[in-house]
């Protein structure tokens, strides 16, 4: 009889540790949608305009020296030829690529 009570107490303790609620469908879908919309490459980030590059599209074709750096978002980079930059991926960072002619050639998010 004593073993029965010890076993019953153990089972009750284990039952208390189990999951009492299941995640709702909405919570699961929200998590899945967030995971699928987060850009994983520079091409995806630029296509989704995560860094706001569309607002600065007028810079393409202008000389790099004419860019007012105070109007750029925090963390933006003006990348010139032969310039070393970090390779970390940050989808919210605006990168302005300058060609060998000194003019802005393209904008990208990475």
XYZ file of N, CA and C in Angstrom:
330
model
N 0.816 -1.177 0.000
C 0.000 0.000 0.000
C 0.866 1.249 0.000
N 1.944 1.208 0.715
C 2.860 2.333 0.803
C 3.436 2.648 -0.578
N 3.803 1.619 -1.339
C 4.332 1.805 -2.689
C 3.297 2.461 -3.588
N 2.044 2.128 -3.401
C 0.971 2.719 -4.199
C 0.903 4.231 -3.986
N 0.985 4.655 -2.737
C 0.927 6.088 -2.438
C 2.152 6.832 -2.963
N 3.320 6.199 -2.890
C 4.550 6.804 -3.423
C 4.428 6.947 -4.943
N 3.921 5.927 -5.602
C 3.744 5.988 -7.059
C 2.711 7.047 -7.430
N 1.629 7.114 -6.682
C 0.580 8.101 -6.957
C 1.119 9.514 -6.770
N 1.939 9.727 -5.760
C 2.529 11.040 -5.510
C 3.487 11.423 -6.647
N 4.257 10.461 -7.123
C 5.179 10.713 -8.243
C 4.410 11.056 -9.514
N 3.355 10.327 -9.804
C 2.547 10.596 -10.987
C 1.875 11.968 -10.899
N 1.419 12.326 -9.719
C 0.792 13.636 -9.535
C 1.816 14.750 -9.756
N 3.028 14.540 -9.273
C 4.082 15.539 -9.459
C 4.443 15.681 -10.937
N 4.517 14.582 -11.655
C 4.822 14.632 -13.080
C 3.697 15.285 -13.870
N 2.480 15.034 -13.491
C 1.339 15.630 -14.185
C 1.324 17.137 -14.009
N 1.790 17.616 -12.884
C 1.820 19.056 -12.620
C 2.856 19.756 -13.503
N 3.850 19.041 -13.978
C 4.898 19.628 -14.812
C 4.534 19.681 -16.286
N 3.470 19.028 -16.668
C 3.091 18.962 -18.078
C 2.518 20.280 -18.583
N 2.454 20.415 -19.910
C 1.897 21.609 -20.537
C 0.389 21.623 -20.331
N -0.124 22.745 -19.824
C -1.549 22.817 -19.516
C -2.353 23.458 -20.634
N -1.709 24.263 -21.483
C -2.420 24.896 -22.590
C -1.655 24.652 -23.876
N -2.356 24.690 -24.968
C -1.703 24.559 -26.263
C -1.678 25.925 -26.931
N -0.647 26.226 -27.731
C -0.597 27.521 -28.408
C -1.758 27.649 -29.383
N -2.290 28.847 -29.450
C -3.398 29.069 -30.372
C -2.883 29.103 -31.797
N -3.766 28.887 -32.737
C -3.398 28.887 -34.146
C -2.858 30.249 -34.555
N -3.423 31.316 -34.025
C -2.985 32.671 -34.372
C -1.546 32.901 -33.946
N -1.194 32.460 -32.725
C 0.173 32.624 -32.251
C 1.151 31.866 -33.142
N 0.800 30.670 -33.526
C 1.661 29.849 -34.372
C 1.830 30.489 -35.741
N 0.746 30.958 -36.342
C 0.822 31.583 -37.658
C 1.620 32.868 -37.625
N 1.454 33.677 -36.580
C 2.197 34.928 -36.468
C 3.690 34.652 -36.414
N 4.090 33.652 -35.653
C 5.499 33.295 -35.558
C 6.022 32.819 -36.908
N 5.244 32.002 -37.614
C 5.679 31.495 -38.909
C 5.778 32.612 -39.941
N 4.844 33.545 -39.939
C 4.873 34.661 -40.886
C 6.063 35.558 -40.612
N 6.338 35.835 -39.352
C 7.484 36.673 -39.012
C 8.781 36.030 -39.474
N 8.872 34.714 -39.339
C 10.084 34.011 -39.746
C 10.248 34.023 -41.265
N 9.154 33.973 -42.002
C 9.278 33.915 -43.453
C 9.466 35.297 -44.069
N 9.093 36.380 -43.395
C 9.238 37.704 -43.972
C 10.541 38.382 -43.583
N 11.270 37.853 -42.645
C 12.548 38.431 -42.261
C 13.565 38.133 -43.354
N 14.148 39.176 -43.959
C 15.107 38.930 -45.045
C 16.377 38.265 -44.525
N 16.884 37.331 -45.317
C 18.086 36.607 -44.940
C 19.270 36.944 -45.844
N 19.028 37.661 -46.938
C 20.098 38.038 -47.853
C 19.978 39.519 -48.198
N 21.037 40.077 -48.746
C 21.021 41.476 -49.162
C 19.993 41.701 -50.265
N 19.856 40.741 -51.161
C 18.883 40.882 -52.251
C 17.461 40.926 -51.704
N 17.154 40.067 -50.732
C 15.829 40.067 -50.120
C 15.577 41.366 -49.355
N 16.576 41.800 -48.592
C 16.432 43.029 -47.808
C 16.227 44.236 -48.708
N 16.960 44.301 -49.822
C 16.817 45.412 -50.757
C 15.452 45.359 -51.439
N 15.014 44.172 -51.819
C 13.700 44.022 -52.458
C 12.573 44.432 -51.512
N 12.731 44.158 -50.225
C 11.721 44.523 -49.233
C 11.909 45.952 -48.727
N 12.985 46.605 -49.155
C 13.308 47.982 -48.758
C 13.341 48.145 -47.240
N 14.008 47.233 -46.565
C 14.076 47.260 -45.111
C 14.905 48.416 -44.568
N 15.754 49.006 -45.410
C 16.599 50.116 -44.958
C 16.110 51.466 -45.455
N 15.032 51.488 -46.205
C 14.494 52.751 -46.716
C 15.239 53.291 -47.916
N 15.850 52.429 -48.696
C 16.634 52.847 -49.860
C 15.790 53.582 -50.892
N 14.530 53.240 -50.990
C 13.655 53.878 -51.989
C 13.584 55.384 -51.788
N 13.665 55.833 -50.556
C 13.600 57.266 -50.262
C 14.856 58.005 -50.726
N 15.938 57.271 -50.954
C 17.205 57.884 -51.350
C 17.592 57.535 -52.787
N 16.670 57.013 -53.552
C 16.943 56.596 -54.927
C 17.427 57.754 -55.793
N 17.064 58.983 -55.435
C 17.495 60.160 -56.197
C 19.005 60.373 -56.133
N 19.678 59.729 -55.191
C 21.134 59.878 -55.080
C 21.880 59.171 -56.209
N 21.254 58.179 -56.833
C 21.915 57.435 -57.905
C 22.243 58.392 -59.046
N 23.519 58.416 -59.409
C 23.988 59.289 -60.488
C 24.639 60.571 -59.989
N 24.418 60.915 -58.710
C 25.048 62.125 -58.169
C 26.455 61.801 -57.686
N 27.273 62.805 -57.512
C 28.630 62.581 -57.019
C 28.578 62.314 -55.519
N 29.465 61.472 -55.061
C 29.492 61.096 -53.647
C 29.770 62.306 -52.764
N 30.548 63.248 -53.268
C 30.875 64.434 -52.469
C 29.661 65.343 -52.261
N 28.628 65.170 -53.073
C 27.425 66.008 -52.954
C 26.407 65.431 -51.972
N 26.675 64.267 -51.411
C 25.733 63.640 -50.477
C 25.808 64.345 -49.129
N 24.658 64.795 -48.630
C 24.580 65.386 -47.296
C 24.428 64.242 -46.301
N 25.505 63.910 -45.624
C 25.523 62.754 -44.729
C 24.542 62.885 -43.572
N 24.164 64.108 -43.220
C 23.230 64.298 -42.104
C 21.816 63.866 -42.462
N 21.509 63.735 -43.746
C 20.164 63.323 -44.155
C 20.021 61.803 -44.242
N 21.122 61.091 -44.111
C 21.097 59.632 -44.210
C 20.685 59.014 -42.873
N 20.068 57.850 -42.899
C 19.702 57.190 -41.636
C 20.944 56.779 -40.850
N 20.767 56.629 -39.556
C 21.880 56.207 -38.697
C 22.411 54.857 -39.169
N 23.723 54.742 -39.233
C 24.355 53.491 -39.655
C 24.553 53.352 -41.147
N 24.082 54.315 -41.928
C 24.246 54.245 -43.386
C 25.732 54.329 -43.740
N 26.115 53.668 -44.841
C 27.513 53.676 -45.277
C 27.594 54.131 -46.728
N 28.562 54.988 -46.989
C 28.897 55.366 -48.362
C 30.157 54.573 -48.684
N 30.021 53.607 -49.587
C 31.110 52.664 -49.878
C 31.746 53.035 -51.207
N 33.024 53.370 -51.142
C 33.776 53.734 -52.340
C 34.605 52.534 -52.803
N 35.074 52.568 -54.070
C 35.900 51.458 -54.562
C 37.133 51.241 -53.680
N 37.489 50.019 -53.489
C 38.643 49.612 -52.683
C 38.490 49.921 -51.202
N 37.284 50.301 -50.772
C 37.036 50.559 -49.358
C 36.718 49.247 -48.656
N 37.316 49.020 -47.504
C 37.043 47.815 -46.728
C 35.830 48.067 -45.842
N 34.900 47.117 -45.818
C 33.718 47.217 -44.965
C 33.495 45.882 -44.268
N 32.761 45.922 -43.170
C 32.456 44.680 -42.469
C 31.484 43.862 -43.294
N 31.494 42.557 -43.100
C 30.636 41.657 -43.861
C 29.401 41.224 -43.080
N 29.166 41.830 -41.916
C 27.980 41.446 -41.155
C 26.720 41.898 -41.875
N 25.682 41.095 -41.784
C 24.427 41.378 -42.472
C 23.472 42.080 -41.523
N 23.101 43.301 -41.879
C 22.099 44.061 -41.125
C 21.099 44.597 -42.134
N 19.937 44.009 -42.185
C 18.930 44.334 -43.194
C 18.482 45.785 -43.129
N 18.604 46.423 -41.984
C 18.152 47.813 -41.834
C 19.216 48.846 -42.202
N 20.410 48.399 -42.600
C 21.500 49.340 -42.906
C 21.500 49.703 -44.392
N 21.489 51.005 -44.677
C 21.556 51.517 -46.052
C 23.012 51.584 -46.486
N 23.297 51.003 -47.652
C 24.638 51.039 -48.233
C 24.554 51.756 -49.570
N 25.368 52.787 -49.724
C 25.407 53.576 -50.948
C 26.724 53.249 -51.635
N 26.643 52.587 -52.798
C 27.843 52.184 -53.520
C 28.233 53.243 -54.540
N 29.483 53.656 -54.453
C 30.022 54.673 -55.349
C 30.945 53.994 -56.352
N 30.811 54.351 -57.623
C 31.645 53.770 -58.675
C 33.006 54.438 -58.750
N 33.849 53.950 -59.653
C 35.190 54.517 -59.822
C 35.147 55.944 -60.373
N 34.009 56.336 -60.953
C 33.868 57.696 -61.466
C 33.459 58.689 -60.379
N 33.271 58.208 -59.128
C 32.916 59.075 -58.029
C 31.427 59.324 -57.892
N 30.626 58.655 -58.723
C 29.179 58.831 -58.665
C 28.507 57.628 -58.014
N 27.357 57.896 -57.395
C 26.596 56.820 -56.761
C 26.053 55.919 -57.859
N 26.360 54.624 -57.725
C 25.918 53.664 -58.719
C 24.692 52.886 -58.299
N 24.583 52.573 -56.997
C 23.436 51.801 -56.528
C 23.287 51.939 -55.023
N 22.115 51.520 -54.567
C 21.789 51.493 -53.134
C 21.363 50.069 -52.778
N 21.708 49.632 -51.590
C 21.329 48.289 -51.162
C 21.192 48.234 -49.651
N 20.426 47.276 -49.206
C 20.228 47.050 -47.762
C 21.003 45.797 -47.354
N 22.017 45.965 -46.508
C 22.738 44.821 -45.918
C 23.698 45.257 -44.845
